[in-house]
XYZ file of C-alpha atoms in Angstrom:
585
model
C -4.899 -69.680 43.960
C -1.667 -68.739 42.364
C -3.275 -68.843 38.627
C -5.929 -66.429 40.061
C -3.353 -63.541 41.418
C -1.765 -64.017 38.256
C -4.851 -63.491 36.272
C -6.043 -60.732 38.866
C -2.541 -58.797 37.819
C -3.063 -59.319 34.327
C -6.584 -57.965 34.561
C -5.100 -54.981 36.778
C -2.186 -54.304 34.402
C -4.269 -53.836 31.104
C -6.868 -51.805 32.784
C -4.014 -49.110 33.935
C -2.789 -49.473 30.352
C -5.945 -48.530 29.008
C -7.023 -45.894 31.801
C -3.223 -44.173 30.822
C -4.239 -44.417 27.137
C -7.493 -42.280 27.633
C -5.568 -39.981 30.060
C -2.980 -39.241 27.030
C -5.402 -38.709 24.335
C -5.982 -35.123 24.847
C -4.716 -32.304 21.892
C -2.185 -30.189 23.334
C -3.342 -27.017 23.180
C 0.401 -25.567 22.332
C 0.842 -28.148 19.493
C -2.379 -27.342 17.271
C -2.640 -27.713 13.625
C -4.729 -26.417 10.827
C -6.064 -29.685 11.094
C -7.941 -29.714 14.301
C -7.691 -25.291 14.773
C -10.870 -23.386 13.252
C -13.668 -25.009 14.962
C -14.847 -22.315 17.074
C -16.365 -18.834 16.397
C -13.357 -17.633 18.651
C -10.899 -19.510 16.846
C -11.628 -18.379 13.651
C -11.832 -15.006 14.949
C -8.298 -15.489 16.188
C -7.459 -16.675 12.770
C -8.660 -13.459 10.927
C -6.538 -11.223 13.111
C -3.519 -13.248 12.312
C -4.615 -12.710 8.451
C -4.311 -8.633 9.644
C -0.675 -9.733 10.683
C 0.912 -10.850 8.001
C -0.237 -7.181 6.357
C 2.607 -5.905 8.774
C 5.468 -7.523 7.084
C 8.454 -6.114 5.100
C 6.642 -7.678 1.938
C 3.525 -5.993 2.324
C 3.408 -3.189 3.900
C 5.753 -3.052 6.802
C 8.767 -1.192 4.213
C 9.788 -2.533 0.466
C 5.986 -3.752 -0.081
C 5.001 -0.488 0.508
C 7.636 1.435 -0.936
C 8.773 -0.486 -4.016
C 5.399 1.024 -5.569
C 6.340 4.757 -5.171
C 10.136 4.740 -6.308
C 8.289 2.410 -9.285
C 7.089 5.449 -9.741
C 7.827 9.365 -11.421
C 7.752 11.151 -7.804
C 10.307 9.275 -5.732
C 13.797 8.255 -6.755
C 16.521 6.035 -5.161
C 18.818 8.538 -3.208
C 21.359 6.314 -2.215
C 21.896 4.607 -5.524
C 21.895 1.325 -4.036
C 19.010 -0.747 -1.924
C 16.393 0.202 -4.799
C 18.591 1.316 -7.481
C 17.314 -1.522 -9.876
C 13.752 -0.901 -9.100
C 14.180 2.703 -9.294
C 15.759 2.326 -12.715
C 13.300 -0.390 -13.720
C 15.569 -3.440 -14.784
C 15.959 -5.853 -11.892
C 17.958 -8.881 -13.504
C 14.829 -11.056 -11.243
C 17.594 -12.521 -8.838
C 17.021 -9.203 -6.178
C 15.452 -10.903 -3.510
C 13.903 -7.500 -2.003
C 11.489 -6.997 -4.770
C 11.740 -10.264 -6.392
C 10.937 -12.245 -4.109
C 9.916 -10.543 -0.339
C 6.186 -9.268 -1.810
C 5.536 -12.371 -3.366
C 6.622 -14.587 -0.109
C 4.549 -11.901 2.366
C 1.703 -11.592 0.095
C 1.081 -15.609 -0.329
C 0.936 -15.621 2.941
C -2.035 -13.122 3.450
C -3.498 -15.386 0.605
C -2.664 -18.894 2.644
C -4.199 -17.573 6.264
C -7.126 -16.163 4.509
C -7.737 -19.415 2.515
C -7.709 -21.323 5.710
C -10.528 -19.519 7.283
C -12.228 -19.430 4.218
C -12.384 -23.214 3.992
C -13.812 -23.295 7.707
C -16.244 -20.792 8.337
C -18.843 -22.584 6.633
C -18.535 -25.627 8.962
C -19.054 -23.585 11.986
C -21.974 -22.451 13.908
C -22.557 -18.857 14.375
C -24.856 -15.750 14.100
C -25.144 -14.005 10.761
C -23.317 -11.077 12.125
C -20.131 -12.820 13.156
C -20.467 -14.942 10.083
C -20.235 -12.162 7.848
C -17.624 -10.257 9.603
C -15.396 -12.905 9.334
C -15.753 -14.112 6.292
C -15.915 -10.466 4.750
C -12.510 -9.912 6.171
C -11.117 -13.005 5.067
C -11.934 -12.508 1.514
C -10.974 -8.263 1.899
C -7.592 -9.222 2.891
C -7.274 -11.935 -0.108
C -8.281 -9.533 -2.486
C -5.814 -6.799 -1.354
C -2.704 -9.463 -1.027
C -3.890 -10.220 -5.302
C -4.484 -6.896 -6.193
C -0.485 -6.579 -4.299
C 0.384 -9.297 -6.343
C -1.070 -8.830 -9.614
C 0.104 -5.286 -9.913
C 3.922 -5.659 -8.513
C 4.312 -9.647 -10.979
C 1.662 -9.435 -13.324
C 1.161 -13.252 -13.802
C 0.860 -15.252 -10.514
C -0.309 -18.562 -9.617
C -3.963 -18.096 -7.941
C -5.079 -20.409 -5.139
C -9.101 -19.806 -4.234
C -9.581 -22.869 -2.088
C -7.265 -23.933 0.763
C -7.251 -27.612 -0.247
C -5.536 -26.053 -4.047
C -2.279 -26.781 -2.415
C -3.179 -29.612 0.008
C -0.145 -32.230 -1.474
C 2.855 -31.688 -3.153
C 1.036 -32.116 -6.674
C -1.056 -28.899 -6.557
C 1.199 -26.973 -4.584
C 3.235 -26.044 -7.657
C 0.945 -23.958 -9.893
C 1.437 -22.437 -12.861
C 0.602 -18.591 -13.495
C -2.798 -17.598 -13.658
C -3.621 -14.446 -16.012
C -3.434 -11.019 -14.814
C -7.214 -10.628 -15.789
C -7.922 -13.995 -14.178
C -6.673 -12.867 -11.172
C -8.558 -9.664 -10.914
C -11.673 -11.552 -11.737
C -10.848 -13.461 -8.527
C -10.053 -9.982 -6.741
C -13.278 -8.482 -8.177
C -15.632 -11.802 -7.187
C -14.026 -11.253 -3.683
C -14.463 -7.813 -3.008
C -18.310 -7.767 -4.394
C -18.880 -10.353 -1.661
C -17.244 -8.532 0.961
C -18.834 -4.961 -0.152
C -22.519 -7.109 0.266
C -21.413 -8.576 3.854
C -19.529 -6.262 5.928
C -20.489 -3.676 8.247
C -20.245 -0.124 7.382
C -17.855 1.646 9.752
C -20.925 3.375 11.253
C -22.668 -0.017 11.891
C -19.121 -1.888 13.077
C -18.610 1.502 15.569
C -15.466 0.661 17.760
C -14.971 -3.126 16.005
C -14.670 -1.405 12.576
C -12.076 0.776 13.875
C -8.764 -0.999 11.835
C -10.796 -3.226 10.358
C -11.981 -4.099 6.833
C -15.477 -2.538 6.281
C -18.099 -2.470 3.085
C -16.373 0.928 2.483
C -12.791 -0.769 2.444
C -14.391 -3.711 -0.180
C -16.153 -1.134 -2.398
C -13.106 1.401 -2.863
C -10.769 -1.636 -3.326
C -13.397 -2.833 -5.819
C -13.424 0.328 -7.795
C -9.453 0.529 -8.093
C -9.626 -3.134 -9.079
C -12.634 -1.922 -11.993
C -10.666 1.136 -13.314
C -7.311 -1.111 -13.377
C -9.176 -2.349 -16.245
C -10.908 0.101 -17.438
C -14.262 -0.634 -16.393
C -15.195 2.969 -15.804
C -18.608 3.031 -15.797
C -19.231 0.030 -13.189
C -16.330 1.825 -10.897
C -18.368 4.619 -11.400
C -21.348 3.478 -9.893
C -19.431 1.667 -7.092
C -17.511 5.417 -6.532
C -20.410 7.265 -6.561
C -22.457 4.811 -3.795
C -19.190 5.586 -1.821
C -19.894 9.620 -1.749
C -23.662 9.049 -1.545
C -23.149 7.176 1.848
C -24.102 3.681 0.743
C -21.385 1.973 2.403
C -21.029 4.378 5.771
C -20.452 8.162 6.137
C -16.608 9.610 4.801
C -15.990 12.889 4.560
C -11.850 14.959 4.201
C -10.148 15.993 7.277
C -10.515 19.123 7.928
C -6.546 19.310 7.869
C -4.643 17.536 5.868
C -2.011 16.814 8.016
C -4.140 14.441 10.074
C -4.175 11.550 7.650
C -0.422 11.411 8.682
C -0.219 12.041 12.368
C -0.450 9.245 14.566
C -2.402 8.360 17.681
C -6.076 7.728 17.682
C -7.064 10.947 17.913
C -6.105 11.020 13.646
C -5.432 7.125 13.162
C -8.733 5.330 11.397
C -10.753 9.075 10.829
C -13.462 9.867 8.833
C -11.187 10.107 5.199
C -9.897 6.542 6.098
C -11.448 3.757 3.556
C -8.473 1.045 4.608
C -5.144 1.731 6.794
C -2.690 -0.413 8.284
C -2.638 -0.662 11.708
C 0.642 -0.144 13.790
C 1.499 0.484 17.244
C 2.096 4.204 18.242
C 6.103 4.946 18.822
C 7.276 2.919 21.802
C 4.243 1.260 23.062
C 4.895 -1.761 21.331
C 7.466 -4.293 21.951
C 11.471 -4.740 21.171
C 11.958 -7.291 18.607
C 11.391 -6.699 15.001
C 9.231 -9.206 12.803
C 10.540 -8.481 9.366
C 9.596 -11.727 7.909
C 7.041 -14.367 8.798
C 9.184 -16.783 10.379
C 9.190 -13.745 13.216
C 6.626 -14.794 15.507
C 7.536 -13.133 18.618
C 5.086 -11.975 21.379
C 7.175 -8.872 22.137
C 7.241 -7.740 18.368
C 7.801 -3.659 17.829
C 4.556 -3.596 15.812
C 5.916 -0.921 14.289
C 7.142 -0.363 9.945
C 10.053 1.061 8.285
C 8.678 3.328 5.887
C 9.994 6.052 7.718
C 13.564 4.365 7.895
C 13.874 4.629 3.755
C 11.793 8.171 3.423
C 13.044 10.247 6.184
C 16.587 12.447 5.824
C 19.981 10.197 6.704
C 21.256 13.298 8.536
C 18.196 12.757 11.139
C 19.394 8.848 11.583
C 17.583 6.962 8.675
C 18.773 5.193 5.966
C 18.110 7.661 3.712
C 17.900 5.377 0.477
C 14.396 7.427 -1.214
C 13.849 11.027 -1.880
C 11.351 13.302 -3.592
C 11.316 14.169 -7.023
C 12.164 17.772 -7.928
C 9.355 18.000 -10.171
C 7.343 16.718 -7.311
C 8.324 19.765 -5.059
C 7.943 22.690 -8.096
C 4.278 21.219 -8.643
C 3.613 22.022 -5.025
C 5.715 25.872 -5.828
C 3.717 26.629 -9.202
C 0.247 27.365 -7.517
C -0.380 29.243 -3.576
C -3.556 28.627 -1.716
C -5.829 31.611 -2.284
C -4.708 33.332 1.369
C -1.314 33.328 -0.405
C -0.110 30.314 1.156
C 2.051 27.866 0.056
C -0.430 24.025 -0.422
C 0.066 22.973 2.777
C 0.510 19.485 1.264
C 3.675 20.115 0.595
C 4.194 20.632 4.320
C 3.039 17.040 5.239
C 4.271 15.797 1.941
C 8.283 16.961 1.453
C 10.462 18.274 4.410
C 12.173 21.319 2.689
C 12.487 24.902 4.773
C 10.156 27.047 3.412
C 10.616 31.074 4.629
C 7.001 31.242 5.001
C 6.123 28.472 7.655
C 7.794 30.455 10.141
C 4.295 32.752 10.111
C 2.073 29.423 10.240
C 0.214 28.819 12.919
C 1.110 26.097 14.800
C 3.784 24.527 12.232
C 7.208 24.275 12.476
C 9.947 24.369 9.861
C 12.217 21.755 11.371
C 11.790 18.188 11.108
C 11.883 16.396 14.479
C 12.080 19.615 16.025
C 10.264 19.158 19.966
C 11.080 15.123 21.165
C 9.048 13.838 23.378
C 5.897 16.708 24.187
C 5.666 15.085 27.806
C 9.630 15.836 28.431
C 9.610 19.352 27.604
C 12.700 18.725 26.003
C 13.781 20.874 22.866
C 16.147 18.514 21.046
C 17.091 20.490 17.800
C 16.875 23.844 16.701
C 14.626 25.522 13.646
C 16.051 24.487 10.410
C 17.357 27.154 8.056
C 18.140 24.915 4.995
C 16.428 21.741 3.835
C 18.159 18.490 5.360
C 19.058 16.168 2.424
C 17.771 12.296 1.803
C 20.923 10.934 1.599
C 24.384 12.600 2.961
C 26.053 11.393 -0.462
C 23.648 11.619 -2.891
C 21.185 14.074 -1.742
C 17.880 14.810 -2.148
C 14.481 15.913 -0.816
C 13.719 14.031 1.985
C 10.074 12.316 2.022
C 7.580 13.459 5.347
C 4.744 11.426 4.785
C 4.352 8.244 7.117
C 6.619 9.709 9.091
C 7.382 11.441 12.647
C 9.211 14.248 10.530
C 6.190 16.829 11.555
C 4.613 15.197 14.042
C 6.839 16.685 16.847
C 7.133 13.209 18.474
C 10.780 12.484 18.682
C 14.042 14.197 17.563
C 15.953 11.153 15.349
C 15.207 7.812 14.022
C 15.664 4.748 15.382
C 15.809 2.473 12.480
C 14.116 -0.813 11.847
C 9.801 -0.989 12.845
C 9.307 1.387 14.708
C 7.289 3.932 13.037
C 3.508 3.981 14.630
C 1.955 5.903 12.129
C -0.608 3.873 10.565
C -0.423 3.955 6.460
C -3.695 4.527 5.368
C -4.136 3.211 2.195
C -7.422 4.208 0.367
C -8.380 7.307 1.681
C -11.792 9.370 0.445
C -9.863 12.069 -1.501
C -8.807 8.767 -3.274
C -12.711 8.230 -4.068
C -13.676 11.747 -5.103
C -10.563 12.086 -7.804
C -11.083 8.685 -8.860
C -15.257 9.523 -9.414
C -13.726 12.708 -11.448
C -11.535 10.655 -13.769
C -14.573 8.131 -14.322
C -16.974 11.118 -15.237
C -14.527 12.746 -17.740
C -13.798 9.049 -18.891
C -17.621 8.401 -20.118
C -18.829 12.050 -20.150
C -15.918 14.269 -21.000
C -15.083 17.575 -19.071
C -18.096 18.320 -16.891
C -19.146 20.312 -14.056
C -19.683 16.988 -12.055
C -16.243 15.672 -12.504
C -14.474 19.631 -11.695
C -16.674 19.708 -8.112
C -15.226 16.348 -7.181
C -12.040 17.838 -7.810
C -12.795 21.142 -6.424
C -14.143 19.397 -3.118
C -10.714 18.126 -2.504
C -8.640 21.168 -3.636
C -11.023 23.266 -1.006
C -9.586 21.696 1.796
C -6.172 22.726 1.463
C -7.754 26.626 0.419
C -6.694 26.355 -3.683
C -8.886 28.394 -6.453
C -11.311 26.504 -7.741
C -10.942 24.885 -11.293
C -13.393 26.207 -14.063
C -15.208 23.537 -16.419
C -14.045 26.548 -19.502
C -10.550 26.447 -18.795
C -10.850 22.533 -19.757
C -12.043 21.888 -23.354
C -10.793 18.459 -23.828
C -11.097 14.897 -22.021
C -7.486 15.047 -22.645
C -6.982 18.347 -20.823
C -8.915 17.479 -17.689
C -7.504 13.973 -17.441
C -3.616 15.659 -17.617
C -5.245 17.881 -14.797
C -6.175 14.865 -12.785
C -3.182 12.799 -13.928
C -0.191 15.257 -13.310
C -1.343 17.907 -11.222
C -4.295 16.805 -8.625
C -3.246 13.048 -8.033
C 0.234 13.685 -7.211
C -0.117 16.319 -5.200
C -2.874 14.881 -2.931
C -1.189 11.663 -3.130
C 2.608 12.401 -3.360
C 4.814 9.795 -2.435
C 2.378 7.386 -1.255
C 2.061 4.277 -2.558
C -0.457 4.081 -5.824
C 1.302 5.891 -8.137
C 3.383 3.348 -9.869
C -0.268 1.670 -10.061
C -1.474 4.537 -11.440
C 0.996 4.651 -14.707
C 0.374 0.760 -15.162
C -3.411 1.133 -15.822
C -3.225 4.459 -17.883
C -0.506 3.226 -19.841
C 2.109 5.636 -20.106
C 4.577 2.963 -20.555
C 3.381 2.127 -23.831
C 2.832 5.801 -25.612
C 6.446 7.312 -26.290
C 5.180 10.761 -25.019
C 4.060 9.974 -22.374
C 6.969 7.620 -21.093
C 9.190 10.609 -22.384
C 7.387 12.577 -19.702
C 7.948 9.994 -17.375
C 11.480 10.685 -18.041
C 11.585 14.256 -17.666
C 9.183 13.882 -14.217
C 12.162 11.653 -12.476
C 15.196 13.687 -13.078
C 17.369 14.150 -10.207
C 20.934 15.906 -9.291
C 23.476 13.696 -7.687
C 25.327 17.074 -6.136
C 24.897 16.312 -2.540
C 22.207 18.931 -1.783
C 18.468 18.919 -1.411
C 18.184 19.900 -4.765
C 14.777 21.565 -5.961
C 15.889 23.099 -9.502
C 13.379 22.181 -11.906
C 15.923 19.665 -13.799
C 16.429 19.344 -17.713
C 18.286 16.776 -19.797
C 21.208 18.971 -19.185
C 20.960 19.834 -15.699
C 19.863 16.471 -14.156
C 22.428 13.729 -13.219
C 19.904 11.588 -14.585
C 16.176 9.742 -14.563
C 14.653 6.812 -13.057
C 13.010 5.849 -16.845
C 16.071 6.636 -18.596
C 16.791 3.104 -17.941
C 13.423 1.269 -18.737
C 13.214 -1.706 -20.531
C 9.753 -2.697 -21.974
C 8.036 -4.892 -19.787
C 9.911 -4.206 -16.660
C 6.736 -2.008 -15.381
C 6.326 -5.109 -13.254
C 8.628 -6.671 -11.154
C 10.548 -10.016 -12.519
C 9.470 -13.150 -10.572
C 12.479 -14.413 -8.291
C 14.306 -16.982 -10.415
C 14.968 -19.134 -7.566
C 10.963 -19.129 -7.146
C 10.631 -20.140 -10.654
C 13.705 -22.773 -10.497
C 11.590 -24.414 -7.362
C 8.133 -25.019 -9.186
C 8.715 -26.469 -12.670
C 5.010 -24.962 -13.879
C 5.525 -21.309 -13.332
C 7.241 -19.240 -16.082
C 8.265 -16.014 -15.939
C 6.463 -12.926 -16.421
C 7.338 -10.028 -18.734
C 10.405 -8.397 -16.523
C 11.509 -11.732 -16.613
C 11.048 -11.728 -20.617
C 11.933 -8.211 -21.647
C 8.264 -8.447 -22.679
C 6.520 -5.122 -24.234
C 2.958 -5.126 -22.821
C 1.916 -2.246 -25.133
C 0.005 -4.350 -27.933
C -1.799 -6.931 -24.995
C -2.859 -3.113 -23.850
C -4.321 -2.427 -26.724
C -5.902 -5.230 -28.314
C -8.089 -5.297 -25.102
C -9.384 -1.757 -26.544
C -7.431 0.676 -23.854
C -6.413 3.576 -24.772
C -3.600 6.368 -23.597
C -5.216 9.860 -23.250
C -1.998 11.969 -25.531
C 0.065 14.493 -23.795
C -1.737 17.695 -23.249
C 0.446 20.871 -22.025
């Protein structure tokens, strides 16, 4: 009897062992890895909005991502002579972790989330639809974190497949070509043009999403980067005919800047990035991606570098004079000054005080719901720096939207940063057509479409008698006005080549003087009257951005790129047949 209670425990012990055991074996839904996250439809669809995340960072777009492009290049310069000073100048040493290293760490991380659901969505069961959408997204946002990449360090390592850095043995790759890469970029973005929704068919989903229109303008930047004109060109012109969904201009300019969703994700928007409008978002900033926090601001920094230091920013960039006399040299045809220059540069200009409905001081009203009047009119332009000086920069931020009267520094700008937008398409479609056709008609009513809106004379086809002449009209006068401090330009001089054709990178030169006198200086600036330039201080090669030697001491396969070199691109640009339209006056 004794043997049998003993057995009868036993029995009773290892079936309570084993009940426990299957108790215990459940995943803890706080403690999920790649590994056993991406089953689901929902999971995945989870995982594509934390791909739009990491688009938010300081590396991408959040500040320097965004902003190391434009003082790269000939329209913004470094007005505190220190945070960007060696990107402004164009000779980081490659141990600057801001530009060195920040985009690269923020980009590969786009690249790593969008990878992961990538490598799942095939394994999962869904509709067509949702299929699509998510794997269109996935491959948009990989695209745009390369074409980041590609253009800021030239020669990166390029992982397509989410097991390429599965162990310690692949995770070290070596550099992949700059064309390699944008065939990657250009394989992606075809896909994604085929299987996303147009922003008509996604209707509220599409709103701050990736959309066929997003893949096909991305596409054609990727296509004229290397000077595949005449396929951009057929991509550009699907975009105007409507192929991809319906975009037309603003009717104001001002409202590709303004935030709130009465202006946020409009009809000129291709791609923007979305951020929460001023104070609705949380109060802890995630500058890098080890910032995961549920009560993040949501908001960028853009305006903390652009805006004026005497209205509470930083005030490390400012305009370029030249920038500010293009705007001066021609008058809408009511006799108005371009009312870009408005939404682009915050100078006092005598004549806004008869505008309707503008006002010639930056941050002028606070909050519209207080009824509180926190600063008076300006009379003189505030400077970008209270050392330096400078014209400080409007665009991206709250400097005419009337919202509140100073800066808070750090994310908290809500106003979203579009980044293809369909002026974008119809000057792009202009330089294509005088790139295989030469001056035409066609190529002067895409530009005249866009000059309309802001009320300038229309261009003639006779005053133009040269490829040359019409793309120095595109180049120098249309682009940077319409586009003005945004972030493209330093993009721009890369894939025309003006580093590598001494007249035009003596232009460059004379573009990027400024006056280190304290003031919001607006002279047009010589050799002798400057202070300086930004491209006095090139050296060849350092177009792109050195990779971070500490990234290149960590992975024994990676070499440097040519910043890192002192590398002159100019014959590679060349021998693959491109060619840099001369200087035309």
């Amino acid at each position: 009897m004794k043997r049998l209670n003993i057995i009868l425990t036993l029995l009773a012990l290892i079936g309570g062992m084993t009940a426990c055991d299957d108790q215990l074996d459940v995943t803890n839904p706080n403690s999920q890895t790649t590994y056993d996250f991406g089953d689901s439809e929902s999971e995945l669809q989870e995982a594509v909005i934390a791909c739009y995340n990491r688009i938010r960072l300081e590396g991408t777009f959040a500040r320097v991502g965004y902003t190391m492009d434009a003082v790269r290049g000939d329209e913004v310069w470094n007005s505190s002579q220190q945070w960007y000073i060696n990107y402004d100048n164009l000779n980081s040493p490659g141990t600057i972790e801001i530009g060195d290293q920040w985009m690269w760490r923020d980009n590969y991380h786009v690249v790593n989330r969008s990878n992961f659901v990538l490598a799942k969505v095939d394994g999962v069961s869904m509709s067509e639809d949702s299929y699509n959408q998510i794997k269109g997204q996935a491959l948009f946002l990989r695209a745009l974190a390369y074409y980041n990449l590609a253009t800021y360090y030239q020669t990166v390592p390029l992982f397509s497949d989410y097991t390429d850095y599965a162990d310690i043995n692949t995770m070290f790759a070596a550099n992949a070509t700059q064309d390699e890469v944008f065939d990657q970029i250009e394989v992606d973005l075809t896909t994604a043009m085929q299987i996303l929704p147009s922003r008509d068919e996604g209707g509220e989903w599409a709103k701050g999403r990736a959309t066929c229109g997003a893949a096909a303008g991305y596409l054609a930047r990727a296509l004229m980067f290397r000077h595949k004109f005449t396929e951009a060109y057929d991509v550009l012109k699907d975009i105007i005919a409507g192929e991809f969904g319906h975009y037309e201009l603003t009717a104001d300019y001002g409202d590709n800047f303004r935030e709130g969703s009465a202006y946020e994700n409009n009809s000129e928007s291709l791609f923007e990035v979305q951020f929460m409008d001023y104070g609705t978002g949380g109060t802890d900033e995630e500058w890098t991606p080890v910032n995961i926090s549920s009560e993040a601001t949501q908001g960028h920094a853009v305006e903390s570098n652009y805006a004026s230091q005497q209205l509470g920013s930083w005030g490390d960039l400012a305009g370029a004079p030249w920038l500010y006399n293009l705007f001066k040299k021609e008058n809408s045809t009511d006799g108005r000054l371009d009312p870009r220059l408005y939404w682009t540069l915050v100078t006092y200009e005598p004549e806004y005080n008869s505008y309707n409905g503008l006002k010639t001081a930056a941050y002028p009203d606070g909050d519209p719901r207080s009824n509180t009047v926190y600063q008076q009119e300006i009379t003189a332009t505030p400077v970008s720096n209270t050392s330096q000086g400078g014209i400080s920069i409007a665009k991206f931020t709250n400097a005419r939207n009337n919202i509140y009267s100073s800066i808070t520094n750090g994310l908290k700008c809500g106003v979203n940063l579009r980044l293809m937008r369909y002026s974008d398409v119809l000057l792009r479609a202009a330089e294509c057509e005088n790139e295989i056709n030469g001056p035409t008609q066609i190529a002067i009513d895409y530009i005249n479409e866009v000059r309309n809106r802001v009320a300038l004379p229309d261009l003639k086809l006779a005053d133009f008698t040269s490829k040359e002449a019409l793309f120095e009209q595109i180049a120098n006068v249309e682009r940077p006005k319409e586009f003005g401090c945004e972030n493209g330009r330093g993009i721009d001089l890369l894939r025309w080549g003006f580093f590598y054709n001494s007249g035009r990178l003596n232009q460059l030169v004379e573009h990027a003087y400024y006056k280190l006198d304290g003031t919001a200086n607006t002279d047009e600036l010589t050799a002798e009257t400057a202070s300086g330039s930004s491209f006095q201080y090139y050296y060849p090669g350092h177009e792109y951005f050195p990779i971070y030697q500490s990234t290149l001491n960590a992975n024994p396969n990676l070499v440097g790129n040519s910043a890192n070199k002192n590398e002159d691109n100019g014959p590679a640009f060349f021998e693959k047949g491109y060619t840099v339209h001369p200087v035309v006056d």
